[in-house]
Short mmCIF file of C-alpha atoms in Angstrom, two decimals:
data_model
loop_
_atom_site.label_atom_id
_atom_site.label_comp_id
_atom_site.label_asym_id
_atom_site.label_seq_id
_atom_site.Cartn_x
_atom_site.Cartn_y
_atom_site.Cartn_z
CA UNK A 86 -39.20 -10.59 8.00
CA UNK A 87 -36.07 -11.62 8.32
CA UNK A 88 -35.96 -12.51 4.11
CA UNK A 89 -37.13 -8.40 3.86
CA UNK A 90 -33.31 -8.29 5.73
CA UNK A 91 -31.51 -10.94 3.40
CA UNK A 92 -32.97 -9.02 0.10
CA UNK A 93 -31.36 -5.55 1.82
CA UNK A 94 -28.07 -7.96 3.10
CA UNK A 95 -27.47 -8.62 -0.55
CA UNK A 96 -28.55 -5.79 -1.76
CA UNK A 97 -25.73 -4.30 -0.13
CA UNK A 98 -23.04 -7.30 -0.72
CA UNK A 99 -24.07 -6.05 -4.86
CA UNK A 100 -23.36 -2.82 -4.14
CA UNK A 101 -19.97 -3.25 -2.39
CA UNK A 102 -18.85 -5.49 -5.13
CA UNK A 103 -20.54 -2.86 -7.61
CA UNK A 104 -18.86 0.51 -6.00
CA UNK A 105 -15.17 -1.71 -5.69
CA UNK A 106 -15.45 -2.46 -9.59
CA UNK A 107 -13.81 0.55 -10.92
CA UNK A 108 -11.50 0.16 -8.79
CA UNK A 109 -9.90 -3.51 -9.95
CA UNK A 110 -8.40 -1.34 -12.87
CA UNK A 111 -5.95 -0.12 -11.02
CA UNK A 112 -5.56 -3.26 -8.46
CA UNK A 113 -4.91 -5.99 -11.85
CA UNK A 114 -1.82 -4.42 -12.57
CA UNK A 115 -0.25 -3.90 -9.63
CA UNK A 116 -1.17 -8.31 -8.75
CA UNK A 117 0.52 -8.62 -11.66
CA UNK A 118 3.53 -6.15 -11.22
CA UNK A 119 3.96 -8.60 -7.84
CA UNK A 120 3.48 -12.02 -9.42
CA UNK A 121 6.41 -10.62 -10.89
CA UNK A 122 8.66 -9.66 -8.74
CA UNK A 123 7.94 -12.53 -6.43
CA UNK A 124 9.14 -15.32 -9.05
CA UNK A 125 12.06 -12.20 -9.75
CA UNK A 126 13.37 -12.29 -5.78
CA UNK A 127 13.71 -16.14 -5.86
CA UNK A 128 10.42 -17.04 -4.07
CA UNK A 129 9.25 -20.14 -4.95
CA UNK A 130 5.56 -19.71 -7.54
CA UNK A 131 3.56 -21.60 -4.41
CA UNK A 132 5.39 -18.81 -1.96
CA UNK A 133 4.41 -15.81 -3.53
CA UNK A 134 0.75 -17.27 -4.57
CA UNK A 135 -0.46 -17.53 -1.07
CA UNK A 136 1.15 -14.64 0.33
CA UNK A 137 -1.31 -12.84 -1.50
CA UNK A 138 -4.30 -14.45 0.01
CA UNK A 139 -1.77 -14.84 4.01
CA UNK A 140 -0.02 -10.92 4.13
CA UNK A 141 -2.97 -9.28 1.90
CA UNK A 142 -1.83 -6.09 1.32
CA UNK A 143 0.19 -4.60 -1.97
CA UNK A 144 2.82 -2.69 -1.36
CA UNK A 145 3.90 -4.94 2.14
CA UNK A 146 3.69 -8.07 -0.23
CA UNK A 147 6.06 -6.18 -3.26
CA UNK A 148 8.33 -4.84 0.28
CA UNK A 149 8.96 -8.36 1.10
CA UNK A 150 10.29 -9.02 -2.06
CA UNK A 151 12.87 -6.15 -2.68
CA UNK A 152 13.94 -6.88 1.22
CA UNK A 153 14.44 -10.76 0.16
CA UNK A 154 15.13 -10.54 -2.62
CA UNK A 155 18.42 -8.62 -0.87
CA UNK A 156 18.70 -11.07 1.75
CA UNK A 157 17.62 -8.81 4.49
CA UNK A 158 17.35 -11.02 8.40
CA UNK A 159 14.37 -12.42 9.11
CA UNK A 160 13.65 -10.63 12.21
CA UNK A 161 14.65 -7.16 9.93
CA UNK A 162 12.14 -8.20 7.04
CA UNK A 163 8.82 -9.31 8.89
CA UNK A 164 9.14 -5.64 11.23
CA UNK A 165 9.88 -3.66 7.76
CA UNK A 166 7.09 -5.47 5.87
CA UNK A 167 4.09 -5.46 9.17
CA UNK A 168 5.48 -2.02 9.55
CA UNK A 169 4.23 -0.44 6.23
CA UNK A 170 1.35 -2.00 6.86
CA UNK A 171 0.36 -0.36 10.15
CA UNK A 172 -1.75 1.56 8.79
CA UNK A 173 -4.66 -0.27 9.08
CA UNK A 174 -4.89 0.62 12.37
CA UNK A 175 -5.72 4.10 11.73
CA UNK A 176 -8.76 2.28 9.26
CA UNK A 177 -10.26 -0.17 11.93
CA UNK A 178 -10.87 2.46 14.77
CA UNK A 179 -12.07 4.22 12.05
CA UNK A 180 -14.44 1.98 11.73
CA UNK A 181 -14.31 -0.03 14.61
CA UNK A 182 -18.11 2.93 15.73
CA UNK A 183 -19.45 0.39 13.05
CA UNK A 184 -18.72 -2.90 13.31
CA UNK A 185 -18.07 -3.48 17.05
CA UNK A 186 -21.11 -4.55 18.22
CA UNK A 187 -21.34 -7.67 15.10
CA UNK A 188 -19.94 -10.90 16.12
CA UNK A 189 -16.91 -12.11 16.07
CA UNK A 190 -16.69 -14.02 12.91
CA UNK A 191 -17.97 -11.20 11.01
CA UNK A 192 -14.70 -9.02 12.44
CA UNK A 193 -12.32 -11.95 11.24
CA UNK A 194 -13.79 -11.87 7.79
CA UNK A 195 -14.43 -8.26 8.08
CA UNK A 196 -10.75 -7.55 9.91
CA UNK A 197 -8.63 -9.27 7.42
CA UNK A 198 -10.81 -7.33 4.14
CA UNK A 199 -9.75 -3.91 5.38
CA UNK A 200 -7.93 -2.93 2.98
CA UNK A 201 -7.10 0.44 1.33
CA UNK A 202 -9.28 0.05 -1.09
CA UNK A 203 -12.30 -1.36 0.51
CA UNK A 204 -11.79 1.00 3.31
CA UNK A 205 -11.67 3.98 1.07
CA UNK A 206 -14.95 2.97 -0.88
CA UNK A 207 -17.60 1.58 2.00
CA UNK A 208 -16.70 4.56 4.83
CA UNK A 209 -18.09 6.83 2.10
CA UNK A 210 -21.21 4.21 1.96
CA UNK A 211 -21.19 4.42 5.51
CA UNK A 212 -21.46 7.80 6.24
CA UNK A 213 -23.66 8.66 3.44
CA UNK A 214 -25.81 6.04 4.34
CA UNK A 215 -28.07 6.06 7.52
CA UNK A 216 -27.14 3.00 9.83
CA UNK A 217 -28.47 -0.06 9.26
CA UNK A 218 -28.33 -3.65 9.95
CA UNK A 219 -26.79 -5.17 7.16
CA UNK A 220 -24.19 -1.96 5.74
CA UNK A 221 -21.71 -3.98 6.91
CA UNK A 222 -22.11 -6.28 3.94
CA UNK A 223 -20.77 -3.84 1.71
CA UNK A 224 -17.68 -3.53 3.15
CA UNK A 225 -18.04 -8.13 3.45
CA UNK A 226 -18.70 -7.46 -1.31
CA UNK A 227 -16.70 -4.68 -1.69
CA UNK A 228 -13.58 -6.02 0.00
CA UNK A 229 -14.43 -9.60 -1.04
CA UNK A 230 -14.16 -8.64 -5.00
CA UNK A 231 -10.29 -6.38 -4.23
CA UNK A 232 -9.64 -9.68 -2.84
CA UNK A 233 -10.70 -12.05 -6.04
CA UNK A 234 -9.40 -9.25 -8.18
CA UNK A 235 -6.09 -9.30 -6.26
CA UNK A 236 -4.98 -13.45 -5.94
CA UNK A 237 -6.25 -13.86 -10.34
CA UNK A 238 -4.08 -10.82 -10.67
CA UNK A 239 -0.86 -12.52 -8.43
CA UNK A 240 -0.99 -15.64 -10.38
CA UNK A 241 -1.52 -14.02 -14.26
CA UNK A 242 1.25 -12.58 -13.31
CA UNK A 243 3.10 -16.04 -11.69
CA UNK A 244 2.26 -16.91 -14.86
CA UNK A 245 3.09 -14.75 -17.02
CA UNK A 246 7.10 -13.15 -15.87
CA UNK A 247 8.85 -16.50 -16.65
CA UNK A 248 7.72 -15.56 -20.65
CA UNK A 249 8.91 -12.22 -20.34
CA UNK A 250 12.90 -11.87 -21.53
CA UNK A 251 15.36 -10.03 -18.29
CA UNK A 252 16.05 -6.83 -20.71
CA UNK A 253 12.85 -5.91 -20.37
CA UNK A 254 13.92 -4.92 -17.07
CA UNK A 255 10.38 -6.05 -15.33
CA UNK A 256 11.73 -4.94 -11.93
CA UNK A 257 11.83 -1.98 -12.89
CA UNK A 258 8.16 -1.92 -12.96
CA UNK A 259 8.15 -1.44 -9.37
CA UNK A 260 8.86 2.34 -9.03
CA UNK A 261 6.62 1.92 -11.23
CA UNK A 262 4.01 1.07 -9.39
CA UNK A 263 4.69 2.59 -6.67
CA UNK A 264 4.24 6.79 -8.29
CA UNK A 265 1.66 5.59 -9.52
CA UNK A 266 -0.20 4.97 -6.09
CA UNK A 267 2.15 7.76 -4.11
CA UNK A 268 1.68 10.96 -6.93
CA UNK A 269 -1.88 11.53 -7.04
CA UNK A 270 -1.27 11.30 -2.64
CA UNK A 271 0.32 14.36 -3.03
CA UNK A 272 -2.54 16.99 -3.10
CA UNK A 273 -1.07 19.13 -0.14
CA UNK A 274 2.38 20.46 1.37
CA UNK A 275 2.82 18.04 4.54
CA UNK A 276 2.60 15.31 1.91
CA UNK A 277 4.97 16.56 -0.62
CA UNK A 278 7.05 17.54 2.22
CA UNK A 279 7.27 13.42 3.91
CA UNK A 280 7.61 12.77 0.20
CA UNK A 281 11.05 13.82 -0.79
CA UNK A 282 12.18 13.77 3.50
CA UNK A 283 12.22 10.04 3.00
CA UNK A 284 13.33 9.55 -0.97
CA UNK A 285 16.56 12.02 0.81
CA UNK A 286 16.37 10.25 3.81
CA UNK A 287 16.61 6.66 1.96
CA UNK A 288 19.34 7.45 -0.32
CA UNK A 289 21.56 8.94 2.45
CA UNK A 290 20.82 5.98 4.24
CA UNK A 291 22.10 3.15 1.93
CA UNK A 292 24.99 2.39 3.35
CA UNK A 293 23.60 0.62 6.56
CA UNK A 294 23.71 -2.59 6.06
CA UNK A 295 20.25 -4.74 6.51
CA UNK A 296 18.15 -2.70 4.37
CA UNK A 297 17.39 -0.45 8.06
CA UNK A 298 17.26 3.02 5.78
CA UNK A 299 14.41 1.40 4.30
CA UNK A 300 13.04 1.75 8.28
CA UNK A 301 14.88 4.98 8.99
CA UNK A 302 14.29 6.68 5.58
CA UNK A 303 10.03 5.84 6.50
CA UNK A 304 10.27 7.03 9.79
CA UNK A 305 11.98 10.83 8.82
CA UNK A 306 9.20 10.69 5.95
CA UNK A 307 6.68 10.18 8.95
CA UNK A 308 8.51 12.79 11.84
CA UNK A 309 8.67 15.17 8.53
CA UNK A 310 4.92 14.87 7.52
CA UNK A 311 4.11 14.80 10.98
CA UNK A 312 6.34 17.96 12.34
CA UNK A 313 4.78 20.72 8.93
CA UNK A 314 1.76 19.20 8.65
CA UNK A 315 1.63 20.21 13.62
CA UNK A 316 3.48 23.52 11.73
CA UNK A 317 0.87 24.16 9.19
CA UNK A 318 -1.66 23.93 12.00
CA UNK A 319 -0.41 25.93 14.08
CA UNK A 320 0.17 28.47 11.03
CA UNK A 321 -3.41 28.91 10.21
CA UNK A 322 -4.31 29.26 14.40
CA UNK A 323 -2.02 32.25 14.73
CA UNK A 324 -3.53 34.20 11.62
CA UNK A 325 -7.15 32.77 11.91
CA UNK A 326 -6.11 34.76 15.67
CA UNK A 327 -5.05 38.23 13.85
CA UNK A 328 -8.07 38.46 12.47
CA UNK N 106 11.08 -23.04 5.25
CA UNK N 107 11.84 -19.87 6.78
CA UNK N 108 10.48 -17.33 4.08
CA UNK N 109 6.85 -19.07 4.75
CA UNK N 110 7.92 -18.83 8.47
CA UNK N 111 7.98 -14.82 7.62
CA UNK N 112 5.69 -14.54 5.26
CA UNK N 113 3.18 -16.05 8.36
CA UNK N 114 4.52 -14.35 11.22
CA UNK N 115 4.07 -10.85 8.37
CA UNK N 116 0.29 -11.98 7.53
CA UNK N 117 0.29 -12.32 11.38
CA UNK N 118 0.35 -8.41 12.24
CA UNK N 119 -0.97 -7.23 9.58
CA UNK N 120 -3.77 -8.73 10.38
CA UNK N 121 -3.62 -7.99 13.76
CA UNK N 122 -3.77 -4.58 12.36
CA UNK N 123 -6.87 -5.40 10.92
CA UNK N 124 -8.68 -6.95 13.37
CA UNK N 125 -8.09 -5.46 17.28
CA UNK N 126 -9.40 -2.33 16.89
CA UNK N 127 -12.80 -4.00 15.69
CA UNK N 128 -13.19 -5.53 18.84
CA UNK N 129 -14.32 -4.10 21.81
CA UNK N 130 -11.82 -3.86 24.08
CA UNK N 131 -9.28 -2.27 22.66
CA UNK N 132 -9.93 1.96 22.88
CA UNK N 133 -12.62 3.48 20.96
CA UNK N 134 -9.77 5.90 18.67
CA UNK N 135 -5.76 7.13 19.28
CA UNK N 136 -4.16 9.83 20.11
CA UNK N 137 -4.06 12.70 17.32
CA UNK N 138 -0.29 12.88 17.16
CA UNK N 139 -0.30 9.09 16.15
CA UNK N 140 -3.74 8.93 13.80
CA UNK N 141 -2.29 11.55 11.58
CA UNK N 142 1.31 10.19 11.77
CA UNK N 143 -0.35 6.91 10.75
CA UNK N 144 -1.55 9.08 7.17
CA UNK N 145 2.09 9.23 5.98
CA UNK N 146 3.44 5.26 6.26
CA UNK N 147 2.33 4.99 2.95
CA UNK N 148 3.49 7.61 1.31
CA UNK N 149 6.51 7.46 3.38
CA UNK N 150 7.67 4.00 2.82
CA UNK N 151 6.65 3.90 -1.00
CA UNK N 152 8.88 7.38 -1.29
CA UNK N 153 11.55 5.54 0.52
CA UNK N 154 11.63 2.68 -2.38
CA UNK N 155 11.20 4.92 -5.29
CA UNK N 156 13.89 7.21 -5.04
CA UNK N 157 16.75 4.71 -4.66
CA UNK N 158 15.06 2.07 -6.98
CA UNK N 159 15.86 5.36 -9.94
CA UNK N 160 19.48 6.95 -8.66
CA UNK N 161 20.66 3.67 -7.32
CA UNK N 162 22.87 1.67 -10.20
CA UNK N 163 22.28 -2.39 -9.57
CA UNK N 164 25.09 -3.18 -10.85
CA UNK N 165 28.03 -0.85 -9.14
CA UNK N 166 25.06 0.22 -5.67
CA UNK N 167 26.54 3.51 -5.93
CA UNK N 168 24.52 6.94 -7.28
CA UNK N 169 24.10 6.94 -10.69
CA UNK N 170 22.79 10.68 -13.04
CA UNK N 171 24.57 10.56 -15.03
CA UNK N 172 23.21 8.85 -18.37
CA UNK N 173 20.99 6.57 -16.04
CA UNK N 174 18.28 6.65 -18.25
CA UNK N 175 15.52 5.41 -14.73
CA UNK N 176 15.18 8.87 -14.07
CA UNK N 177 14.42 10.08 -17.22
CA UNK N 178 11.48 7.35 -17.54
CA UNK N 179 10.92 7.84 -13.81
CA UNK N 180 9.83 11.93 -14.55
CA UNK N 181 7.55 10.64 -17.69
CA UNK N 182 5.96 8.64 -15.30
CA UNK N 183 5.09 11.09 -12.57
CA UNK N 184 4.27 13.69 -15.27
CA UNK N 185 1.25 10.83 -16.78
CA UNK N 186 0.56 9.42 -13.08
CA UNK N 187 -0.17 13.38 -12.00
CA UNK N 188 -2.54 13.34 -15.63
CA UNK N 189 -3.75 10.27 -15.53
CA UNK N 190 -3.59 8.87 -12.37
CA UNK N 191 -4.23 6.07 -13.98
CA UNK N 192 -1.96 2.83 -12.10
CA UNK N 193 -1.95 1.01 -15.73
CA UNK N 194 -0.37 3.73 -18.08
CA UNK N 195 1.76 5.27 -15.63
CA UNK N 196 3.15 1.29 -15.74
CA UNK N 197 3.17 0.94 -19.41
CA UNK N 198 4.80 4.73 -20.29
CA UNK N 199 7.22 4.46 -17.37
CA UNK N 200 8.75 0.68 -19.11
CA UNK N 201 8.09 1.95 -22.69
CA UNK N 202 10.42 5.21 -22.46
CA UNK N 203 12.90 3.23 -20.79
CA UNK N 204 12.93 0.40 -23.53
CA UNK N 205 13.36 3.30 -25.59
CA UNK N 206 16.05 4.47 -24.27
CA UNK N 207 17.69 1.64 -23.85
CA UNK N 208 17.15 0.54 -27.53
CA UNK N 209 18.27 4.00 -28.87
CA UNK N 210 22.18 3.90 -26.81
#
C-alpha cells in the first residue's frame, strides 16, 4: 500500500519536472543575464550567487542589482525589491486550497519554490486532475527543476560575465529580458494601459531622489490597470443590461 | 555587509509573501480588488524599468531621442518578442541590432 503511494508520488514528481522543462529555455538566458549584471553592478560573485537562492525571484534580483548600482538607500532598496515579489501572495492564496493541509515542512519547501513558472505549471495540473494525496509532489518537481536551472544559469553568468568586453553593452540585456517577459503578457487593454502608464511615469518621475521613481511608476501602472479593468467590466455589464 | 543584510531582508520578505498564504491561520482569499491589482504588479514594475533603460542616456542622465540606438534595438526586440515569444531570441536580436548599429556609426 505505502509503496504504491510512493510510486505515485515519484510519478507526480517526475511529471512536474517534465512539465517544467520547456520553460527552462526562458529561464536560462534570464539567469545568465542576472549573473552578468550582478557583477557589473558591483556585487561580489558570492553575493550574486547566493542572491539566486536567498531571493529566488528573477525580476526582483535584477531590480536589486539596478538599485544597488545607483546607490539606493537600504530601506528603499529592500522595499522595492520585495514589492516586485508581492504578486506571489496571489499564487499562495490560489494554491492554498491544495496545500494548506500539508505538514509545516512541506509548506515551507513548497512556499519557497512557489515562483511564477512553478505556479503556472503545477496549477494547471492541480485544476485538470482529480485531487490526490500525492499531487503536491508535482509542484516539488516543477519547483526544483526551475531552482536548479536558475542556480546553474546564475553561475554561468558569473563566470562568463567578466570575459565580455564593455563595448558589448551587456547592461542593455536587462530591458531586453524584460521586454521578452512583458510583451507576450500584453493580451488585453488594461495590461497594455498599465504598461504604458508605468513606463511614462518612470520617465516623468526620474528627478525624484533615491530611485523612488521606480516604486511610484509601478503604482501608477497598477492603478491604471486596475481602474481600467473595473471601467471595462462596468461597461460590459451595462451593454448586457441593455440587451 | 549591508549588501548581505539587504539580500537576506528582501529574501525573508519574499519568502513570507510565498509562504504565509499557505498557512491555515490566514484568511482563505484576498479581497477582489487586491487580487485584480496584484495581476498588474509584474507588468508595471518591468515596464518602469524597460522605458528609462531605453530613453535615459547613461552618460547625461537625460531623455535622449535623437540618434538613440537603443530605441531602434528595443523596437526590433518588441517585434521579435511579439512574434516568437522566446526570451533568448528576443535578447539576442536586440543585442545584435545595437552591436551592428554601433559598428555602423
